Short mmCIF file of C-alpha atoms (C1' of nucleotides) in Angstrom, two decimals:
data_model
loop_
_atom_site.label_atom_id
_atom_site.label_comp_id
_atom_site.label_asym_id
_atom_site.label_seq_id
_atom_site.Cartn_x
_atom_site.Cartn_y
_atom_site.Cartn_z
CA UNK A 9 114.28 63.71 82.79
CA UNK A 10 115.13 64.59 79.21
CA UNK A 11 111.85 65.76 77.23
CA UNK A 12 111.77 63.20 74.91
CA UNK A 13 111.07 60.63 77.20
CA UNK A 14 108.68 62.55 78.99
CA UNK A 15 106.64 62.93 75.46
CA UNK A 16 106.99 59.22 74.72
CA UNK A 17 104.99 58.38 78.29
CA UNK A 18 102.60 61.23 77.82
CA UNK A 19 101.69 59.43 74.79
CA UNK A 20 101.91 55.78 75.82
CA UNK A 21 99.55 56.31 78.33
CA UNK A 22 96.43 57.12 77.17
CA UNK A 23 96.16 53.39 75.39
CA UNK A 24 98.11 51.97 78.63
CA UNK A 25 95.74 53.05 81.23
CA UNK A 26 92.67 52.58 79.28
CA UNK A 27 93.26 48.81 79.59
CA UNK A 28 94.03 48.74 82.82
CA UNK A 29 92.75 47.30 85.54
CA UNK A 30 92.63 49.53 88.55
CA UNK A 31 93.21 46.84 91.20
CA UNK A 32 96.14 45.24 90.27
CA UNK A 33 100.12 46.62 89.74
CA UNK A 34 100.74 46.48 85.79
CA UNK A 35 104.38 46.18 84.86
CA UNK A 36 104.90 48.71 81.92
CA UNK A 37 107.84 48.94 79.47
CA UNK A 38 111.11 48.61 81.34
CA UNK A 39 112.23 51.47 79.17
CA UNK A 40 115.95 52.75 78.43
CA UNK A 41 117.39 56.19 78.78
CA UNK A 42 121.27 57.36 78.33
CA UNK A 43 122.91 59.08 81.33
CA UNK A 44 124.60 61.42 81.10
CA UNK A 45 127.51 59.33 80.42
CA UNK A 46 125.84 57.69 77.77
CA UNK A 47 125.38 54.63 80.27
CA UNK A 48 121.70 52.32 79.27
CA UNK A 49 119.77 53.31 82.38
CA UNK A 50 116.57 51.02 83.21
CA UNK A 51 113.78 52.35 84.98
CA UNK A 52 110.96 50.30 86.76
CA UNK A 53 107.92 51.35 85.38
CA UNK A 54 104.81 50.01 86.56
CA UNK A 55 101.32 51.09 86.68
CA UNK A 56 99.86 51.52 90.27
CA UNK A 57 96.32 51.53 91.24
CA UNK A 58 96.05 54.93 93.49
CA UNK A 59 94.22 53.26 96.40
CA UNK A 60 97.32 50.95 96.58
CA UNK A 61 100.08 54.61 97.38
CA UNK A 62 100.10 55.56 100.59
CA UNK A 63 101.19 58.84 101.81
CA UNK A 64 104.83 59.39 103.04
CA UNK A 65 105.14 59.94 106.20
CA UNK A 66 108.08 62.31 105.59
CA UNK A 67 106.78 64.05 103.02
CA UNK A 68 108.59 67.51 101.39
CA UNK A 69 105.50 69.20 101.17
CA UNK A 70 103.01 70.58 103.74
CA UNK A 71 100.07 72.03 102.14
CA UNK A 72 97.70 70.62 99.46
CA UNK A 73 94.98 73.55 98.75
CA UNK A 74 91.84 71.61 96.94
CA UNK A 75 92.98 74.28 94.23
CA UNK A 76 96.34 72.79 93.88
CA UNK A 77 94.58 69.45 93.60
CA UNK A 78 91.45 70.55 91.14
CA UNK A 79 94.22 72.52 89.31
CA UNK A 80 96.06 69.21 88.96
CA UNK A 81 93.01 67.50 88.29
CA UNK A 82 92.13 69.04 84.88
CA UNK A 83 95.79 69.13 84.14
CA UNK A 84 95.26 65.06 83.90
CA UNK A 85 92.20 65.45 82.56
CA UNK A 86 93.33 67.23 79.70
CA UNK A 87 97.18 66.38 78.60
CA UNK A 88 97.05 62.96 80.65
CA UNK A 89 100.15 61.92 82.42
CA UNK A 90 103.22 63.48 81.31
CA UNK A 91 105.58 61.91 83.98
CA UNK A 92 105.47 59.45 86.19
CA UNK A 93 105.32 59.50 89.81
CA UNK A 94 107.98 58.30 91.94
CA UNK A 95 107.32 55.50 94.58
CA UNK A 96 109.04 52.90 97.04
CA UNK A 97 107.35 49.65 98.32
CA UNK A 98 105.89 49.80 101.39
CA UNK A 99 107.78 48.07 103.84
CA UNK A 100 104.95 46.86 105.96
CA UNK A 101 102.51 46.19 103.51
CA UNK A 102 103.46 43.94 100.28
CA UNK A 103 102.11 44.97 97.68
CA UNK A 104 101.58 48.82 98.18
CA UNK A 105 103.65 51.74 97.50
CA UNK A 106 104.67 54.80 99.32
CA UNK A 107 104.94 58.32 97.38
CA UNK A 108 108.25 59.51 97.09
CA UNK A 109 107.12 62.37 94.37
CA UNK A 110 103.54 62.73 92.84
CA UNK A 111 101.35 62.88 95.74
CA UNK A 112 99.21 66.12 94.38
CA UNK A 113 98.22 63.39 91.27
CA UNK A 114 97.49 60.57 93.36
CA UNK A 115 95.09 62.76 95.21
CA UNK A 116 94.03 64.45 91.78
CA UNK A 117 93.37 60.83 90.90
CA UNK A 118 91.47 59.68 94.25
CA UNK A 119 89.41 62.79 94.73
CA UNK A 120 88.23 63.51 91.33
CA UNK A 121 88.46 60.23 90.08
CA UNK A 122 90.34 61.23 87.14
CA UNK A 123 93.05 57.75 86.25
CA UNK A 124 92.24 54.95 88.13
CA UNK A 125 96.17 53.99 87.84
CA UNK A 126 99.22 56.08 87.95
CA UNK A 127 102.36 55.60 85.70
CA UNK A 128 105.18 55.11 88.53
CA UNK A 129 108.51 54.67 88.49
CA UNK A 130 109.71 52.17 91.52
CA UNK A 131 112.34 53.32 93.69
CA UNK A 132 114.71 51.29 96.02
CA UNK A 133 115.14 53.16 98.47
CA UNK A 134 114.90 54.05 102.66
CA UNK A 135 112.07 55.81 103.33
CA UNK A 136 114.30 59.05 104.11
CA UNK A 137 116.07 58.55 101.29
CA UNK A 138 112.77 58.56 99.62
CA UNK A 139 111.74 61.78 101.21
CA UNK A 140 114.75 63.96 100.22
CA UNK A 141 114.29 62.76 96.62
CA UNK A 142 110.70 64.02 97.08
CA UNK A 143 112.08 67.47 98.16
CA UNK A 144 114.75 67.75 96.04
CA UNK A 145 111.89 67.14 92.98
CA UNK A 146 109.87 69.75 94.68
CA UNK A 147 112.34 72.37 94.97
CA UNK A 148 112.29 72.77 91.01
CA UNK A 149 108.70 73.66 91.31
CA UNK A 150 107.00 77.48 92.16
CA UNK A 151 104.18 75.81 94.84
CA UNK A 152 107.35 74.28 97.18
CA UNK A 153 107.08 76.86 99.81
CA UNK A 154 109.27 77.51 102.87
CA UNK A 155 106.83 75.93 105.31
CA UNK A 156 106.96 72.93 103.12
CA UNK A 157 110.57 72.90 103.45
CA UNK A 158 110.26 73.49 107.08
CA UNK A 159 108.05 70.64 108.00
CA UNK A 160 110.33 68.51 105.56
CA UNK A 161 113.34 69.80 107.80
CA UNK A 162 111.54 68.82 110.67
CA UNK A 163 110.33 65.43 110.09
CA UNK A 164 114.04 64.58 109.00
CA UNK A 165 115.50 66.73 112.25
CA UNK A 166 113.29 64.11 113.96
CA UNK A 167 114.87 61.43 111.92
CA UNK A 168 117.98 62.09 113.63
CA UNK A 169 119.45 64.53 111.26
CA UNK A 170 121.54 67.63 112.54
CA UNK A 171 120.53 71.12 111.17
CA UNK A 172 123.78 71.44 109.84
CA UNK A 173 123.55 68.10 108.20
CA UNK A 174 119.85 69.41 106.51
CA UNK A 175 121.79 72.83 105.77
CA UNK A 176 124.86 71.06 103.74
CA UNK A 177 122.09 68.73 102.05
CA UNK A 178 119.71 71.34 101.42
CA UNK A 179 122.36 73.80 100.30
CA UNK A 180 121.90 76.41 102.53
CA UNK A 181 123.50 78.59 104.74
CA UNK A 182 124.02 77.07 108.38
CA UNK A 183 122.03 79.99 109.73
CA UNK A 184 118.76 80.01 107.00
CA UNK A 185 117.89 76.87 109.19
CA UNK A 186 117.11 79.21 112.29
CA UNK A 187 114.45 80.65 110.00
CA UNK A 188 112.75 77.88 108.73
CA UNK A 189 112.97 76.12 112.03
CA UNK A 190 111.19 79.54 113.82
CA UNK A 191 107.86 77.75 112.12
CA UNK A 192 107.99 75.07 114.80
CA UNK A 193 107.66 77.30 117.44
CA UNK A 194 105.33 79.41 116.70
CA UNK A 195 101.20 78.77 117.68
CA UNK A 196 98.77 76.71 115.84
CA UNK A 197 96.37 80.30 115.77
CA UNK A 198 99.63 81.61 113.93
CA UNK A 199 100.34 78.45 111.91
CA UNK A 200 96.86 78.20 110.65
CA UNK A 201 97.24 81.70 109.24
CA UNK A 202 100.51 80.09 107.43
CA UNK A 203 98.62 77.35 105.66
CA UNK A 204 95.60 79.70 104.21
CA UNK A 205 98.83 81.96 102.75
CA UNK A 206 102.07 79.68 103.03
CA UNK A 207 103.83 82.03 99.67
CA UNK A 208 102.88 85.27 102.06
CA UNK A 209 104.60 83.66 105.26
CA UNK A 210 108.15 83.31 104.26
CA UNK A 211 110.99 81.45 106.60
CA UNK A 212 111.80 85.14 107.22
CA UNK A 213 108.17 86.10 108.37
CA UNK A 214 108.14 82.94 110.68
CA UNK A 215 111.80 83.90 112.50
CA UNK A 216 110.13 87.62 112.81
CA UNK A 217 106.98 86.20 114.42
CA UNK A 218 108.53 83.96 116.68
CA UNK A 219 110.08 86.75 117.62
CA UNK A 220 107.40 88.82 118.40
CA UNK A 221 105.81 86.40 120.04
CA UNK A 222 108.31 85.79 122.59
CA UNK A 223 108.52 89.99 122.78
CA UNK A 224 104.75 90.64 123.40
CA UNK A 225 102.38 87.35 123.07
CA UNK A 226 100.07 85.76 121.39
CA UNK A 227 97.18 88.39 120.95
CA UNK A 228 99.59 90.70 119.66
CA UNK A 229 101.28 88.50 117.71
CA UNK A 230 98.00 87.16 115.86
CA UNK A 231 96.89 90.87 115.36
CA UNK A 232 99.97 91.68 113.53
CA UNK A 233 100.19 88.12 111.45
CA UNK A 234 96.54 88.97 110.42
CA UNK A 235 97.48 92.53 109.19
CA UNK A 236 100.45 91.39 107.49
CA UNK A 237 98.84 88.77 105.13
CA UNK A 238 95.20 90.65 104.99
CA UNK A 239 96.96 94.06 103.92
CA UNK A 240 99.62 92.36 102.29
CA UNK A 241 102.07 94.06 104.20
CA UNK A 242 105.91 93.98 103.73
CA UNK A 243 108.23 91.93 105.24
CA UNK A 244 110.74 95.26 106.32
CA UNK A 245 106.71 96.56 108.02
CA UNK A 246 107.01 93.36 109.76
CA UNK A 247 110.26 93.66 110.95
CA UNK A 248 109.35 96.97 112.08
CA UNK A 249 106.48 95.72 114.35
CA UNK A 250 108.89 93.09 115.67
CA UNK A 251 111.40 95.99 116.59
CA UNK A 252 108.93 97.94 118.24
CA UNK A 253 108.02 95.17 120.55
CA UNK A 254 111.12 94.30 121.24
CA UNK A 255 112.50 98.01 121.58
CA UNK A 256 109.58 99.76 122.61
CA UNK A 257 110.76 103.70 122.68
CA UNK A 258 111.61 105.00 125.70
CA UNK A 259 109.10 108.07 126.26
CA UNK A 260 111.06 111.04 127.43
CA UNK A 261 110.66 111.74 130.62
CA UNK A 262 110.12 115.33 131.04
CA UNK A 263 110.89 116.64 134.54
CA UNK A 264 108.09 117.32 136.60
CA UNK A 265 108.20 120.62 137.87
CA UNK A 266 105.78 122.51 139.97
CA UNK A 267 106.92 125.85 142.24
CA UNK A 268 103.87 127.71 143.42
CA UNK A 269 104.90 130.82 145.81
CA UNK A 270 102.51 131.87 148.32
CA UNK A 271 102.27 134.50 150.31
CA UNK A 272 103.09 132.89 153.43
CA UNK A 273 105.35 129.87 151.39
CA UNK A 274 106.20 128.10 149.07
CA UNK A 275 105.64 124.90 147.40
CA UNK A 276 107.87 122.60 145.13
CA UNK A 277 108.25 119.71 143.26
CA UNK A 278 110.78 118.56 140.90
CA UNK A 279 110.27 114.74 139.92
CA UNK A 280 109.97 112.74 143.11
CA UNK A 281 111.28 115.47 145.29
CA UNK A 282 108.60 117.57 147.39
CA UNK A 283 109.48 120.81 149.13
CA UNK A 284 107.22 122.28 151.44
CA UNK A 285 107.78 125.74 153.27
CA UNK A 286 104.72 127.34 155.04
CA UNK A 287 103.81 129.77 157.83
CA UNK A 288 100.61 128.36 159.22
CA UNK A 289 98.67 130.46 162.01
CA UNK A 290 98.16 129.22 165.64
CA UNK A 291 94.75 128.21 165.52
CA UNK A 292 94.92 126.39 162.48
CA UNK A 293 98.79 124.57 163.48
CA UNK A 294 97.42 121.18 165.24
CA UNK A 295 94.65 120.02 162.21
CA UNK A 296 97.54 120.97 159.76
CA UNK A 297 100.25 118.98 161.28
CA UNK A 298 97.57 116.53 162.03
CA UNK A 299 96.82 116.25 158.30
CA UNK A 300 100.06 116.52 157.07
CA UNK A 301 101.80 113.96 158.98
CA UNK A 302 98.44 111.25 157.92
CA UNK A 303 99.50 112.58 154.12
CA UNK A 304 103.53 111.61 154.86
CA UNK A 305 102.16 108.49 156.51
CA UNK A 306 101.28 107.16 153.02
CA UNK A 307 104.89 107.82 151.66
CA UNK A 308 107.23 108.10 154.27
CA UNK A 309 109.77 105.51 155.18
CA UNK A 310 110.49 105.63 159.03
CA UNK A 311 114.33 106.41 159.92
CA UNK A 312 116.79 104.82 162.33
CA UNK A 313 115.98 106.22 166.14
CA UNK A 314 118.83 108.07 166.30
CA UNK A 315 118.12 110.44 163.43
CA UNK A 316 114.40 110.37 164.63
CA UNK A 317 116.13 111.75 168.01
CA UNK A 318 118.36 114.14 166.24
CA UNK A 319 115.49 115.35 164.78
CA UNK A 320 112.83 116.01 167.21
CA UNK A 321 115.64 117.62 169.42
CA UNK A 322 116.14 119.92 166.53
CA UNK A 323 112.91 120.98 165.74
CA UNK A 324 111.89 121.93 169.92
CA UNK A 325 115.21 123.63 169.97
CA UNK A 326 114.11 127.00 171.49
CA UNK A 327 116.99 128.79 168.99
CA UNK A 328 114.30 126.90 165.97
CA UNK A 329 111.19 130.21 166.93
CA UNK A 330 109.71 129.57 163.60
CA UNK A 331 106.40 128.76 162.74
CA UNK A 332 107.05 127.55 159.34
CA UNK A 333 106.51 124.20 158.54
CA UNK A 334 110.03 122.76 156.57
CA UNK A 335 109.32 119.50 154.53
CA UNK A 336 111.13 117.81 152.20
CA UNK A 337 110.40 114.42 150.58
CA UNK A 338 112.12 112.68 148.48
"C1'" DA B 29 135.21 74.09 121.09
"C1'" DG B 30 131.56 73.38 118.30
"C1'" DA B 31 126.75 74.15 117.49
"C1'" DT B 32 123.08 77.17 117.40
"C1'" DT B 33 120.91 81.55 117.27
"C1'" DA B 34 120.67 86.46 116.20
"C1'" DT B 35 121.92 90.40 113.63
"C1'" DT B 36 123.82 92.98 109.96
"C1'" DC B 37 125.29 93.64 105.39
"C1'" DC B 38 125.15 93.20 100.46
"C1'" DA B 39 123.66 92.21 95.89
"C1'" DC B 40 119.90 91.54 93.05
"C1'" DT B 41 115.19 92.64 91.38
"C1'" DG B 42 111.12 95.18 90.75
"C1'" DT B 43 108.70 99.56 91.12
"C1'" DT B 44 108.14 104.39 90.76
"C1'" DG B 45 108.89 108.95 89.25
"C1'" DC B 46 110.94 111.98 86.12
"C1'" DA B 47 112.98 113.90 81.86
"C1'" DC B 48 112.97 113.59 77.12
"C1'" DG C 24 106.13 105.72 75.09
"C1'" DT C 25 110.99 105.04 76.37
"C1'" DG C 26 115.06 105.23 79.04
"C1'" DC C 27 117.13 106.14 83.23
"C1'" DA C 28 118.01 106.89 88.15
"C1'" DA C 29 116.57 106.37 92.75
"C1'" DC C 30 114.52 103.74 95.97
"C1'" DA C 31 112.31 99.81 98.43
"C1'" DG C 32 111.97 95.02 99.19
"C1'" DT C 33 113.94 90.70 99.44
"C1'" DG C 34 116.91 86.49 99.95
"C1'" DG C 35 121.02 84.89 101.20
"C1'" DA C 36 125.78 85.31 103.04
"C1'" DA C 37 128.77 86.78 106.58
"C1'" DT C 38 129.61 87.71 111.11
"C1'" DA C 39 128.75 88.25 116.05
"C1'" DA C 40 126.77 86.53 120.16
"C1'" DT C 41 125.14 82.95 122.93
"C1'" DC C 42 124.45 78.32 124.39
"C1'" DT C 43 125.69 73.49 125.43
#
DNA sequence: AGATTATTCCACTGTTGCAC
DNA sequence: GTGCAACAGTGGAATAATCT
């Protein structure tokens, strides 16, 4: 909008709106502005009582902080309207008006009860039409946020639009959408974190906690969310976590090794391999066997008859004199 | 085969530390 | 205090991998 026009309302409106009255649609100025081709453009201009604009149900942006709107507020208060809002008739109900652009004012207007009416400039179009001139409005401004474009993507996804439609349109890379649309899957514990801090939680945040999410749950997820926006973290810290759930590192195993030498033996392990060789007297032969074979009871897998046969027959073989005891487990 | 998702790379910006 | 280089952080593009 050039500026001059924008000064010309700012100061038509304070005289406008003071004779107002706030219940009925007041047709302002049909006023003129050159294209860029130099074309006469007409724009209709009415005044709109704020209980009569309805939210839209598409709308480009997610969060409203009472800031935002007290912010807005005083703004009003103090320089009165420099543009108007944008709206489109209501479909279902004649009469009222659906925001297309301007919906921080209108609820500047209703909840501090600063203008009864709103300058507005009519639009005629579809109600998604209406929405992406909504977004494209709020994409010139600092407070349009990813999760704002997001939702926006969202609602129109659900509209029946492709993501590679809303990528084209939106004029983004094909693959940005798989970050904004990692805010749709990720938990409403996670999501209300978003809306207290929706500058802190990037597209880019949202794709990395989805992903950590899926890698190691909710808990930890929520944990990590919280330290990121409390200790105002880094996104590359972030990605780090994320890694290190996904990849956690592979402790080193280090070989177990045991060897203890005895005078009558010997006894080793190396990892899950157990070597037993012991001289055990006489007297003391049955309650060790005993013992020992309740110990391999607890780990030892039974083999096929035939090598059970094989050996037994080894072991009473009267060339086999020994008293050691042989074991090996593994 | 085309669409979607995931990963990597690169260029830009801001910050920090250092020499002068 | 100023100028500069090095570095970190970030967004977006390009590419690879996977899915439908």
């Amino acid at each position: 909008m050039p500026k001059n026009f924008s000064n010309r309302l700012a100061s038509q409106d304070a005289g406008l709106i003071a004779t107002l009255n706030p219940t009925s649609v007041t047709t302002a100025e049909i006023s003129a502005d050159t294209d860029a081709g130099g074309a006469s453009v007409s724009r209709n201009l009415v005044h709109i009582p704020v209980e009569l604009i309805d939210p839209n149900p598409l709308a480009p942006r997610e969060v409203y902080t009472p800031e935002m709107i007290s912010a807005r507020a005083k703004d009003l208060r103090d320089q009165g309207q420099h543009d108007p809002i944008h709206v489109i008739r209501n479909p279902e109900y004649p009469g009222r008006y659906i925001i297309c652009d301007g919906w921080t004012r209108v609820q500047a207007c209703t909840t501090h009860k600063v203008l009864p009416a709103l300058l507005a400039q009519v639009h005629e179009l579809s109600l998604q039409e209406s929405a992406w001139f909504g977004y494209e409005q709020n994409e010139g401004r600092a407070q349009h946020t990813d999760f704002d474009r997001a939702m926006f993507y969202e609602k129109m996804i659900a509209q029946g639009e492709t993501a590679a439609e809303l990528a084209r349109r939106a004029k983004l890379p094909r693959a940005m959408m798989t970050f904004y649309r990692a805010y749709k899957k990720l938990p409403d514990e996670i999501l209300d974190l978003v809306r207290e801090r929706p500058l802190k939680f990037s597209a880019r945040v949202a794709y990395a906690l989805h992903q950590l999410h899926e890698a190691a749950g909710i808990r930890r997820t929520l944990t990590v969310a919280t330290k990121f926006a409390e200790e105002d973290q880094t996104v590359r810290w972030l990605s780090n976590q994320v890694q290190a759930a996904i990849h956690p590192k592979q402790h080193k195993v280090v070989p177990t090794t045991k060897h203890i030498k005895y005078s009558n033996g010997y006894y080793k392990q190396r990892e899950d391999a157990f070597e037993l060789s012991i001289e055990v007297e006489a007297d003391k032969r049955e309650a060790f066997a005993q013992a020992l074979e309740a110990l391999l009871e607890t780990v030892a897998v039974k083999a096929a008859p035939t090598d059970q046969k094989t050996a037994i027959a080894a072991h009473e073989s009267p060339t086999s004199a020994s008293t050691a005891a042989d074991i090996k487990v593994s």
